PDB file of C-alpha atoms in Angstrom:
ATOM      1  CA  UNK A   1      55.500 -50.364  29.855  1.00  0.00           C
ATOM      2  CA  UNK A   2      54.442 -49.413  26.650  1.00  0.00           C
ATOM      3  CA  UNK A   3      52.183 -46.416  27.614  1.00  0.00           C
ATOM      4  CA  UNK A   4      55.015 -44.647  29.085  1.00  0.00           C
ATOM      5  CA  UNK A   5      56.763 -43.907  25.835  1.00  0.00           C
ATOM      6  CA  UNK A   6      53.756 -41.635  24.648  1.00  0.00           C
ATOM      7  CA  UNK A   7      53.173 -40.060  28.019  1.00  0.00           C
ATOM      8  CA  UNK A   8      56.959 -38.998  28.022  1.00  0.00           C
ATOM      9  CA  UNK A   9      56.675 -37.533  24.320  1.00  0.00           C
ATOM     10  CA  UNK A  10      53.635 -35.515  25.335  1.00  0.00           C
ATOM     11  CA  UNK A  11      55.470 -34.064  28.300  1.00  0.00           C
ATOM     12  CA  UNK A  12      58.712 -33.313  26.279  1.00  0.00           C
ATOM     13  CA  UNK A  13      56.380 -31.867  23.876  1.00  0.00           C
ATOM     14  CA  UNK A  14      54.656 -29.465  26.161  1.00  0.00           C
ATOM     15  CA  UNK A  15      57.920 -28.505  27.942  1.00  0.00           C
ATOM     16  CA  UNK A  16      59.848 -27.640  24.573  1.00  0.00           C
ATOM     17  CA  UNK A  17      56.758 -25.478  23.477  1.00  0.00           C
ATOM     18  CA  UNK A  18      57.071 -23.955  27.221  1.00  0.00           C
ATOM     19  CA  UNK A  19      60.726 -23.270  26.130  1.00  0.00           C
ATOM     20  CA  UNK A  20      60.326 -21.850  22.769  1.00  0.00           C
ATOM     21  CA  UNK A  21      57.420 -19.314  24.343  1.00  0.00           C
ATOM     22  CA  UNK A  22      60.205 -18.057  26.789  1.00  0.00           C
ATOM     23  CA  UNK A  23      62.458 -17.832  24.024  1.00  0.00           C
ATOM     24  CA  UNK A  24      60.291 -15.888  21.680  1.00  0.00           C
ATOM     25  CA  UNK A  25      59.201 -13.772  25.000  1.00  0.00           C
ATOM     26  CA  UNK A  26      62.984 -13.119  26.067  1.00  0.00           C
ATOM     27  CA  UNK A  27      63.667 -12.123  22.526  1.00  0.00           C
ATOM     28  CA  UNK A  28      60.954  -9.831  22.030  1.00  0.00           C
ATOM     29  CA  UNK A  29      62.062  -8.010  25.372  1.00  0.00           C
ATOM     30  CA  UNK A  30      65.732  -7.751  24.326  1.00  0.00           C
ATOM     31  CA  UNK A  31      64.354  -6.226  21.062  1.00  0.00           C
ATOM     32  CA  UNK A  32      62.388  -3.451  23.026  1.00  0.00           C
ATOM     33  CA  UNK A  33      65.081  -2.991  25.082  1.00  0.00           C
ATOM     34  CA  UNK A  34      62.759  -1.436  28.260  1.00  0.00           C
ATOM     35  CA  UNK A  35      61.364  -3.004  30.869  1.00  0.00           C
ATOM     36  CA  UNK A  36      58.301  -0.556  31.315  1.00  0.00           C
ATOM     37  CA  UNK A  37      57.195  -1.612  27.914  1.00  0.00           C
ATOM     38  CA  UNK A  38      58.431  -5.053  27.744  1.00  0.00           C
ATOM     39  CA  UNK A  39      59.895  -6.826  30.723  1.00  0.00           C
ATOM     40  CA  UNK A  40      61.646 -10.346  30.173  1.00  0.00           C
ATOM     41  CA  UNK A  41      61.150 -13.748  31.558  1.00  0.00           C
ATOM     42  CA  UNK A  42      64.262 -13.100  34.172  1.00  0.00           C
ATOM     43  CA  UNK A  43      62.827  -9.382  35.068  1.00  0.00           C
ATOM     44  CA  UNK A  44      59.329 -10.864  35.716  1.00  0.00           C
ATOM     45  CA  UNK A  45      60.681 -13.946  37.487  1.00  0.00           C
ATOM     46  CA  UNK A  46      62.990 -11.805  39.818  1.00  0.00           C
ATOM     47  CA  UNK A  47      59.847  -9.541  40.777  1.00  0.00           C
ATOM     48  CA  UNK A  48      57.680 -12.467  41.378  1.00  0.00           C
ATOM     49  CA  UNK A  49      60.482 -13.866  43.845  1.00  0.00           C
ATOM     50  CA  UNK A  50      60.501 -10.332  45.677  1.00  0.00           C
ATOM     51  CA  UNK A  51      56.401 -10.008  45.906  1.00  0.00           C
ATOM     52  CA  UNK A  52      56.518 -14.159  47.341  1.00  0.00           C
ATOM     53  CA  UNK A  53      58.764 -12.366  50.304  1.00  0.00           C
ATOM     54  CA  UNK A  54      56.323 -10.010  50.827  1.00  0.00           C
ATOM     55  CA  UNK A  55      52.889 -10.962  53.576  1.00  0.00           C
ATOM     56  CA  UNK A  56      50.691  -8.872  52.221  1.00  0.00           C
ATOM     57  CA  UNK A  57      51.225 -10.429  48.543  1.00  0.00           C
ATOM     58  CA  UNK A  58      50.278 -14.050  50.157  1.00  0.00           C
ATOM     59  CA  UNK A  59      47.345 -12.127  52.006  1.00  0.00           C
ATOM     60  CA  UNK A  60      46.345 -10.852  48.394  1.00  0.00           C
ATOM     61  CA  UNK A  61      46.470 -14.189  47.003  1.00  0.00           C
ATOM     62  CA  UNK A  62      44.470 -15.817  49.542  1.00  0.00           C
ATOM     63  CA  UNK A  63      41.794 -13.159  49.348  1.00  0.00           C
ATOM     64  CA  UNK A  64      41.322 -13.467  45.794  1.00  0.00           C
ATOM     65  CA  UNK A  65      41.400 -17.112  45.753  1.00  0.00           C
ATOM     66  CA  UNK A  66      38.590 -17.088  48.748  1.00  0.00           C
ATOM     67  CA  UNK A  67      36.682 -14.815  46.119  1.00  0.00           C
ATOM     68  CA  UNK A  68      36.672 -16.510  43.142  1.00  0.00           C
ATOM     69  CA  UNK A  69      35.568 -19.664  44.495  1.00  0.00           C
ATOM     70  CA  UNK A  70      32.936 -18.552  46.536  1.00  0.00           C
ATOM     71  CA  UNK A  71      31.615 -16.708  43.443  1.00  0.00           C
ATOM     72  CA  UNK A  72      31.994 -19.637  40.924  1.00  0.00           C
ATOM     73  CA  UNK A  73      30.722 -22.047  43.273  1.00  0.00           C
ATOM     74  CA  UNK A  74      27.543 -19.879  43.612  1.00  0.00           C
ATOM     75  CA  UNK A  75      27.183 -19.176  40.432  1.00  0.00           C
ATOM     76  CA  UNK A  76      27.837 -22.675  39.563  1.00  0.00           C
ATOM     77  CA  UNK A  77      24.900 -24.123  42.033  1.00  0.00           C
ATOM     78  CA  UNK A  78      21.907 -21.112  40.975  1.00  0.00           C
ATOM     79  CA  UNK A  79      23.232 -21.938  37.438  1.00  0.00           C
ATOM     80  CA  UNK A  80      22.417 -25.426  37.880  1.00  0.00           C
ATOM     81  CA  UNK A  81      19.705 -25.257  39.617  1.00  0.00           C
ATOM     82  CA  UNK A  82      18.110 -22.579  37.305  1.00  0.00           C
ATOM     83  CA  UNK A  83      18.695 -25.062  34.542  1.00  0.00           C
ATOM     84  CA  UNK A  84      17.030 -27.895  36.184  1.00  0.00           C
ATOM     85  CA  UNK A  85      13.805 -25.490  36.815  1.00  0.00           C
ATOM     86  CA  UNK A  86      13.429 -24.141  33.417  1.00  0.00           C
ATOM     87  CA  UNK A  87      14.122 -27.808  32.082  1.00  0.00           C
ATOM     88  CA  UNK A  88      11.017 -28.626  34.118  1.00  0.00           C
ATOM     89  CA  UNK A  89       8.516 -25.958  33.683  1.00  0.00           C
ATOM     90  CA  UNK A  90       8.246 -24.262  30.488  1.00  0.00           C
ATOM     91  CA  UNK A  91       7.067 -21.043  32.019  1.00  0.00           C
ATOM     92  CA  UNK A  92      10.326 -20.626  34.114  1.00  0.00           C
ATOM     93  CA  UNK A  93      12.277 -20.961  30.890  1.00  0.00           C
ATOM     94  CA  UNK A  94       9.972 -17.998  29.407  1.00  0.00           C
ATOM     95  CA  UNK A  95      10.208 -16.229  32.278  1.00  0.00           C
ATOM     96  CA  UNK A  96      14.448 -16.558  32.471  1.00  0.00           C
ATOM     97  CA  UNK A  97      15.665 -16.090  29.207  1.00  0.00           C
ATOM     98  CA  UNK A  98      15.316 -12.554  28.988  1.00  0.00           C
ATOM     99  CA  UNK A  99      17.065 -12.403  32.607  1.00  0.00           C
ATOM    100  CA  UNK A 100      19.886 -14.796  30.814  1.00  0.00           C
ATOM    101  CA  UNK A 101      20.189 -12.813  27.476  1.00  0.00           C
ATOM    102  CA  UNK A 102      20.562 -10.019  29.734  1.00  0.00           C
ATOM    103  CA  UNK A 103      23.170 -11.575  31.313  1.00  0.00           C
ATOM    104  CA  UNK A 104      25.423 -12.423  28.655  1.00  0.00           C
ATOM    105  CA  UNK A 105      25.369  -9.248  26.482  1.00  0.00           C
ATOM    106  CA  UNK A 106      25.888  -6.914  29.249  1.00  0.00           C
ATOM    107  CA  UNK A 107      29.490  -5.904  29.748  1.00  0.00           C
ATOM    108  CA  UNK A 108      31.406  -7.126  32.771  1.00  0.00           C
ATOM    109  CA  UNK A 109      32.337  -3.348  33.308  1.00  0.00           C
ATOM    110  CA  UNK A 110      28.951  -2.323  33.906  1.00  0.00           C
ATOM    111  CA  UNK A 111      28.168  -5.038  36.370  1.00  0.00           C
ATOM    112  CA  UNK A 112      30.797  -4.085  38.238  1.00  0.00           C
ATOM    113  CA  UNK A 113      30.175  -0.625  38.648  1.00  0.00           C
ATOM    114  CA  UNK A 114      26.088  -1.387  39.478  1.00  0.00           C
ATOM    115  CA  UNK A 115      27.706  -3.991  42.269  1.00  0.00           C
ATOM    116  CA  UNK A 116      30.001  -1.439  43.381  1.00  0.00           C
ATOM    117  CA  UNK A 117      27.398   1.107  44.402  1.00  0.00           C
ATOM    118  CA  UNK A 118      25.403  -1.690  45.854  1.00  0.00           C
ATOM    119  CA  UNK A 119      27.450  -3.419  47.785  1.00  0.00           C
ATOM    120  CA  UNK A 120      30.552  -3.643  49.954  1.00  0.00           C
ATOM    121  CA  UNK A 121      33.963  -3.676  47.840  1.00  0.00           C
ATOM    122  CA  UNK A 122      35.021  -6.896  49.616  1.00  0.00           C
ATOM    123  CA  UNK A 123      32.266  -8.871  48.096  1.00  0.00           C
ATOM    124  CA  UNK A 124      32.059  -7.324  44.407  1.00  0.00           C
ATOM    125  CA  UNK A 125      34.446  -9.572  42.917  1.00  0.00           C
ATOM    126  CA  UNK A 126      32.454 -12.644  44.556  1.00  0.00           C
ATOM    127  CA  UNK A 127      29.084 -11.421  43.288  1.00  0.00           C
ATOM    128  CA  UNK A 128      30.505 -10.544  39.496  1.00  0.00           C
ATOM    129  CA  UNK A 129      32.196 -14.120  39.338  1.00  0.00           C
ATOM    130  CA  UNK A 130      28.725 -16.023  40.548  1.00  0.00           C
ATOM    131  CA  UNK A 131      26.785 -13.671  37.862  1.00  0.00           C
ATOM    132  CA  UNK A 132      29.452 -14.519  35.181  1.00  0.00           C
ATOM    133  CA  UNK A 133      29.050 -18.558  35.922  1.00  0.00           C
ATOM    134  CA  UNK A 134      25.438 -18.467  35.740  1.00  0.00           C
ATOM    135  CA  UNK A 135      24.623 -18.450  32.309  1.00  0.00           C
ATOM    136  CA  UNK A 136      27.328 -20.807  31.634  1.00  0.00           C
ATOM    137  CA  UNK A 137      26.137 -23.661  34.207  1.00  0.00           C
ATOM    138  CA  UNK A 138      22.229 -23.092  33.185  1.00  0.00           C
ATOM    139  CA  UNK A 139      23.137 -23.616  29.860  1.00  0.00           C
ATOM    140  CA  UNK A 140      25.392 -27.000  30.096  1.00  0.00           C
ATOM    141  CA  UNK A 141      23.156 -28.143  32.776  1.00  0.00           C
ATOM    142  CA  UNK A 142      19.494 -27.795  31.018  1.00  0.00           C
ATOM    143  CA  UNK A 143      21.141 -29.140  27.931  1.00  0.00           C
ATOM    144  CA  UNK A 144      22.596 -32.070  29.846  1.00  0.00           C
ATOM    145  CA  UNK A 145      18.846 -32.908  31.019  1.00  0.00           C
ATOM    146  CA  UNK A 146      17.435 -32.229  28.033  1.00  0.00           C
ATOM    147  CA  UNK A 147      19.822 -35.316  26.314  1.00  0.00           C
ATOM    148  CA  UNK A 148      18.965 -37.798  29.039  1.00  0.00           C
ATOM    149  CA  UNK A 149      17.317 -40.746  28.415  1.00  0.00           C
ATOM    150  CA  UNK A 150      13.211 -40.675  29.002  1.00  0.00           C
ATOM    151  CA  UNK A 151      13.365 -44.373  29.354  1.00  0.00           C
ATOM    152  CA  UNK A 152      15.759 -44.274  32.224  1.00  0.00           C
ATOM    153  CA  UNK A 153      13.442 -41.783  34.134  1.00  0.00           C
ATOM    154  CA  UNK A 154      10.445 -43.937  33.154  1.00  0.00           C
ATOM    155  CA  UNK A 155      12.546 -47.176  34.775  1.00  0.00           C
ATOM    156  CA  UNK A 156      13.173 -45.124  38.126  1.00  0.00           C
ATOM    157  CA  UNK A 157       9.916 -44.077  38.348  1.00  0.00           C
ATOM    158  CA  UNK A 158       8.615 -47.241  37.697  1.00  0.00           C
ATOM    159  CA  UNK A 159      10.763 -49.349  40.026  1.00  0.00           C
ATOM    160  CA  UNK A 160       9.720 -46.784  43.044  1.00  0.00           C
ATOM    161  CA  UNK A 161      13.579 -45.364  43.581  1.00  0.00           C
ATOM    162  CA  UNK A 162      13.932 -42.632  45.913  1.00  0.00           C
ATOM    163  CA  UNK A 163      14.522 -38.486  44.822  1.00  0.00           C
ATOM    164  CA  UNK A 164      18.045 -38.723  46.413  1.00  0.00           C
ATOM    165  CA  UNK A 165      19.010 -42.242  44.819  1.00  0.00           C
ATOM    166  CA  UNK A 166      17.910 -41.027  41.644  1.00  0.00           C
ATOM    167  CA  UNK A 167      20.312 -37.639  41.962  1.00  0.00           C
ATOM    168  CA  UNK A 168      23.060 -40.129  43.000  1.00  0.00           C
ATOM    169  CA  UNK A 169      22.620 -42.835  40.371  1.00  0.00           C
ATOM    170  CA  UNK A 170      20.600 -41.073  37.370  1.00  0.00           C
ATOM    171  CA  UNK A 171      21.040 -37.750  37.250  1.00  0.00           C
ATOM    172  CA  UNK A 172      24.245 -36.928  38.431  1.00  0.00           C
ATOM    173  CA  UNK A 173      25.929 -39.698  36.184  1.00  0.00           C
ATOM    174  CA  UNK A 174      24.336 -38.355  33.379  1.00  0.00           C
ATOM    175  CA  UNK A 175      25.258 -34.949  33.874  1.00  0.00           C
ATOM    176  CA  UNK A 176      28.867 -35.801  34.444  1.00  0.00           C
ATOM    177  CA  UNK A 177      30.227 -34.478  31.208  1.00  0.00           C
ATOM    178  CA  UNK A 178      28.108 -31.493  31.052  1.00  0.00           C
ATOM    179  CA  UNK A 179      28.850 -30.543  34.993  1.00  0.00           C
ATOM    180  CA  UNK A 180      32.946 -30.827  34.000  1.00  0.00           C
ATOM    181  CA  UNK A 181      31.948 -28.979  30.941  1.00  0.00           C
ATOM    182  CA  UNK A 182      30.406 -26.383  33.211  1.00  0.00           C
ATOM    183  CA  UNK A 183      33.507 -26.301  35.533  1.00  0.00           C
ATOM    184  CA  UNK A 184      36.363 -26.007  32.582  1.00  0.00           C
ATOM    185  CA  UNK A 185      34.424 -22.984  31.107  1.00  0.00           C
ATOM    186  CA  UNK A 186      33.203 -21.368  34.207  1.00  0.00           C
ATOM    187  CA  UNK A 187      36.341 -21.491  36.148  1.00  0.00           C
ATOM    188  CA  UNK A 188      38.439 -19.150  33.561  1.00  0.00           C
ATOM    189  CA  UNK A 189      35.244 -16.716  33.203  1.00  0.00           C
ATOM    190  CA  UNK A 190      35.336 -16.493  36.899  1.00  0.00           C
ATOM    191  CA  UNK A 191      38.680 -15.700  37.285  1.00  0.00           C
ATOM    192  CA  UNK A 192      38.800 -12.935  34.475  1.00  0.00           C
ATOM    193  CA  UNK A 193      35.943 -11.517  35.606  1.00  0.00           C
ATOM    194  CA  UNK A 194      36.776 -11.632  39.493  1.00  0.00           C
ATOM    195  CA  UNK A 195      40.022 -10.386  39.014  1.00  0.00           C
ATOM    196  CA  UNK A 196      38.697  -7.390  36.769  1.00  0.00           C
ATOM    197  CA  UNK A 197      36.338  -6.545  39.549  1.00  0.00           C
ATOM    198  CA  UNK A 198      39.111  -6.224  41.745  1.00  0.00           C
ATOM    199  CA  UNK A 199      40.901  -3.997  39.888  1.00  0.00           C
ATOM    200  CA  UNK A 200      38.235  -1.417  39.051  1.00  0.00           C
ATOM    201  CA  UNK A 201      37.240  -1.796  42.794  1.00  0.00           C
ATOM    202  CA  UNK A 202      40.754  -2.081  44.902  1.00  0.00           C
ATOM    203  CA  UNK A 203      40.045  -4.204  47.607  1.00  0.00           C
ATOM    204  CA  UNK A 204      42.704  -3.711  50.336  1.00  0.00           C
ATOM    205  CA  UNK A 205      43.928  -7.137  49.666  1.00  0.00           C
ATOM    206  CA  UNK A 206      43.820  -8.777  46.383  1.00  0.00           C
ATOM    207  CA  UNK A 207      45.847  -9.800  43.386  1.00  0.00           C
ATOM    208  CA  UNK A 208      43.634  -7.237  41.393  1.00  0.00           C
ATOM    209  CA  UNK A 209      44.569  -4.610  43.589  1.00  0.00           C
ATOM    210  CA  UNK A 210      48.555  -5.120  43.271  1.00  0.00           C
ATOM    211  CA  UNK A 211      47.746  -5.434  39.443  1.00  0.00           C
ATOM    212  CA  UNK A 212      46.171  -1.879  39.757  1.00  0.00           C
ATOM    213  CA  UNK A 213      48.922  -0.605  41.958  1.00  0.00           C
ATOM    214  CA  UNK A 214      51.392  -1.632  39.519  1.00  0.00           C
ATOM    215  CA  UNK A 215      49.716  -0.182  36.413  1.00  0.00           C
ATOM    216  CA  UNK A 216      49.686   3.231  38.199  1.00  0.00           C
ATOM    217  CA  UNK A 217      53.161   3.231  39.546  1.00  0.00           C
ATOM    218  CA  UNK A 218      54.399   1.879  36.077  1.00  0.00           C
ATOM    219  CA  UNK A 219      55.900  -1.261  37.427  1.00  0.00           C
ATOM    220  CA  UNK A 220      55.192  -3.401  34.493  1.00  0.00           C
ATOM    221  CA  UNK A 221      57.428  -6.564  35.813  1.00  0.00           C
ATOM    222  CA  UNK A 222      55.458  -6.544  38.744  1.00  0.00           C
ATOM    223  CA  UNK A 223      51.693  -6.449  36.608  1.00  0.00           C
ATOM    224  CA  UNK A 224      53.300  -9.618  34.646  1.00  0.00           C
ATOM    225  CA  UNK A 225      54.051 -11.215  37.520  1.00  0.00           C
ATOM    226  CA  UNK A 226      50.459 -10.686  39.286  1.00  0.00           C
ATOM    227  CA  UNK A 227      49.193 -11.918  36.129  1.00  0.00           C
ATOM    228  CA  UNK A 228      51.331 -15.189  35.704  1.00  0.00           C
ATOM    229  CA  UNK A 229      50.166 -15.761  39.368  1.00  0.00           C
ATOM    230  CA  UNK A 230      46.614 -15.749  38.628  1.00  0.00           C
ATOM    231  CA  UNK A 231      46.962 -17.587  35.434  1.00  0.00           C
ATOM    232  CA  UNK A 232      48.719 -20.099  37.422  1.00  0.00           C
ATOM    233  CA  UNK A 233      46.140 -19.904  40.471  1.00  0.00           C
ATOM    234  CA  UNK A 234      43.312 -20.657  37.761  1.00  0.00           C
ATOM    235  CA  UNK A 235      44.906 -23.360  35.406  1.00  0.00           C
ATOM    236  CA  UNK A 236      45.925 -25.613  39.149  1.00  0.00           C
ATOM    237  CA  UNK A 237      42.301 -24.817  40.585  1.00  0.00           C
ATOM    238  CA  UNK A 238      40.382 -25.917  37.349  1.00  0.00           C
ATOM    239  CA  UNK A 239      42.429 -28.872  37.095  1.00  0.00           C
ATOM    240  CA  UNK A 240      41.879 -29.544  40.721  1.00  0.00           C
ATOM    241  CA  UNK A 241      38.378 -29.557  40.001  1.00  0.00           C
ATOM    242  CA  UNK A 242      38.181 -31.723  37.144  1.00  0.00           C
ATOM    243  CA  UNK A 243      40.006 -34.482  38.530  1.00  0.00           C
ATOM    244  CA  UNK A 244      38.001 -34.194  41.542  1.00  0.00           C
ATOM    245  CA  UNK A 245      34.883 -34.711  39.698  1.00  0.00           C
ATOM    246  CA  UNK A 246      36.602 -37.697  37.563  1.00  0.00           C
ATOM    247  CA  UNK A 247      37.862 -39.322  40.785  1.00  0.00           C
ATOM    248  CA  UNK A 248      34.222 -39.254  42.261  1.00  0.00           C
ATOM    249  CA  UNK A 249      32.978 -41.036  38.987  1.00  0.00           C
ATOM    250  CA  UNK A 250      35.462 -43.410  39.194  1.00  0.00           C
ATOM    251  CA  UNK A 251      37.068 -41.756  35.666  1.00  0.00           C
ATOM    252  CA  UNK A 252      40.541 -40.669  35.008  1.00  0.00           C
ATOM    253  CA  UNK A 253      41.433 -37.127  33.752  1.00  0.00           C
ATOM    254  CA  UNK A 254      43.630 -37.585  31.155  1.00  0.00           C
ATOM    255  CA  UNK A 255      44.271 -33.463  30.602  1.00  0.00           C
TER     256      UNK A 255
END
């Protein structure tokens, strides 16, 4: 198979780059010589294995995953609907533009502190994640609708295509690249903002709470281990969402 050789080379290249970064990390940790400042990959891996033996750690992973996914989906839905409204009605665009500009300009910490006053602690990370995702979804969906071919909509209208059929066969295929871009950008931002909210609000079960306690007790290996789990979960969730969208559209995700 001619395509197998480039794929193998690409895999080997990625493995080599990962090993190089691990070697640089281990070298830097050896030069520092103190786990409090920079633990090495072996120490961090041992700490991660220890954490994985704790049931409370798994409950924190599950709780964080549920909060982030809930906030991401809510933000994607609200941002998409808002983008469609503003594309369709110029008044809505003028009315909501200041609101979206405020969201983009306001520091995430300000939203977290305000939400911490208004709602229960366990709901803050999901709300923050959704707020951060809204402008991303809005920009991509409104941009995708604006880029659609007007002739396609006119043809659908002329043939009397039902609204549900238009959504399935016209709008969704045209918007799929923009949805994928929103998912790729929004998922990472949802994890960053959601975990930051957990660090500040410290729910009972949360990866952010684990990171906060590690910082308080100067457990740097535990902090790095929890951070690695957040990064891996974010990466896997983003890839799964993109592949699911590609599968529904009959596309293959080369990522």
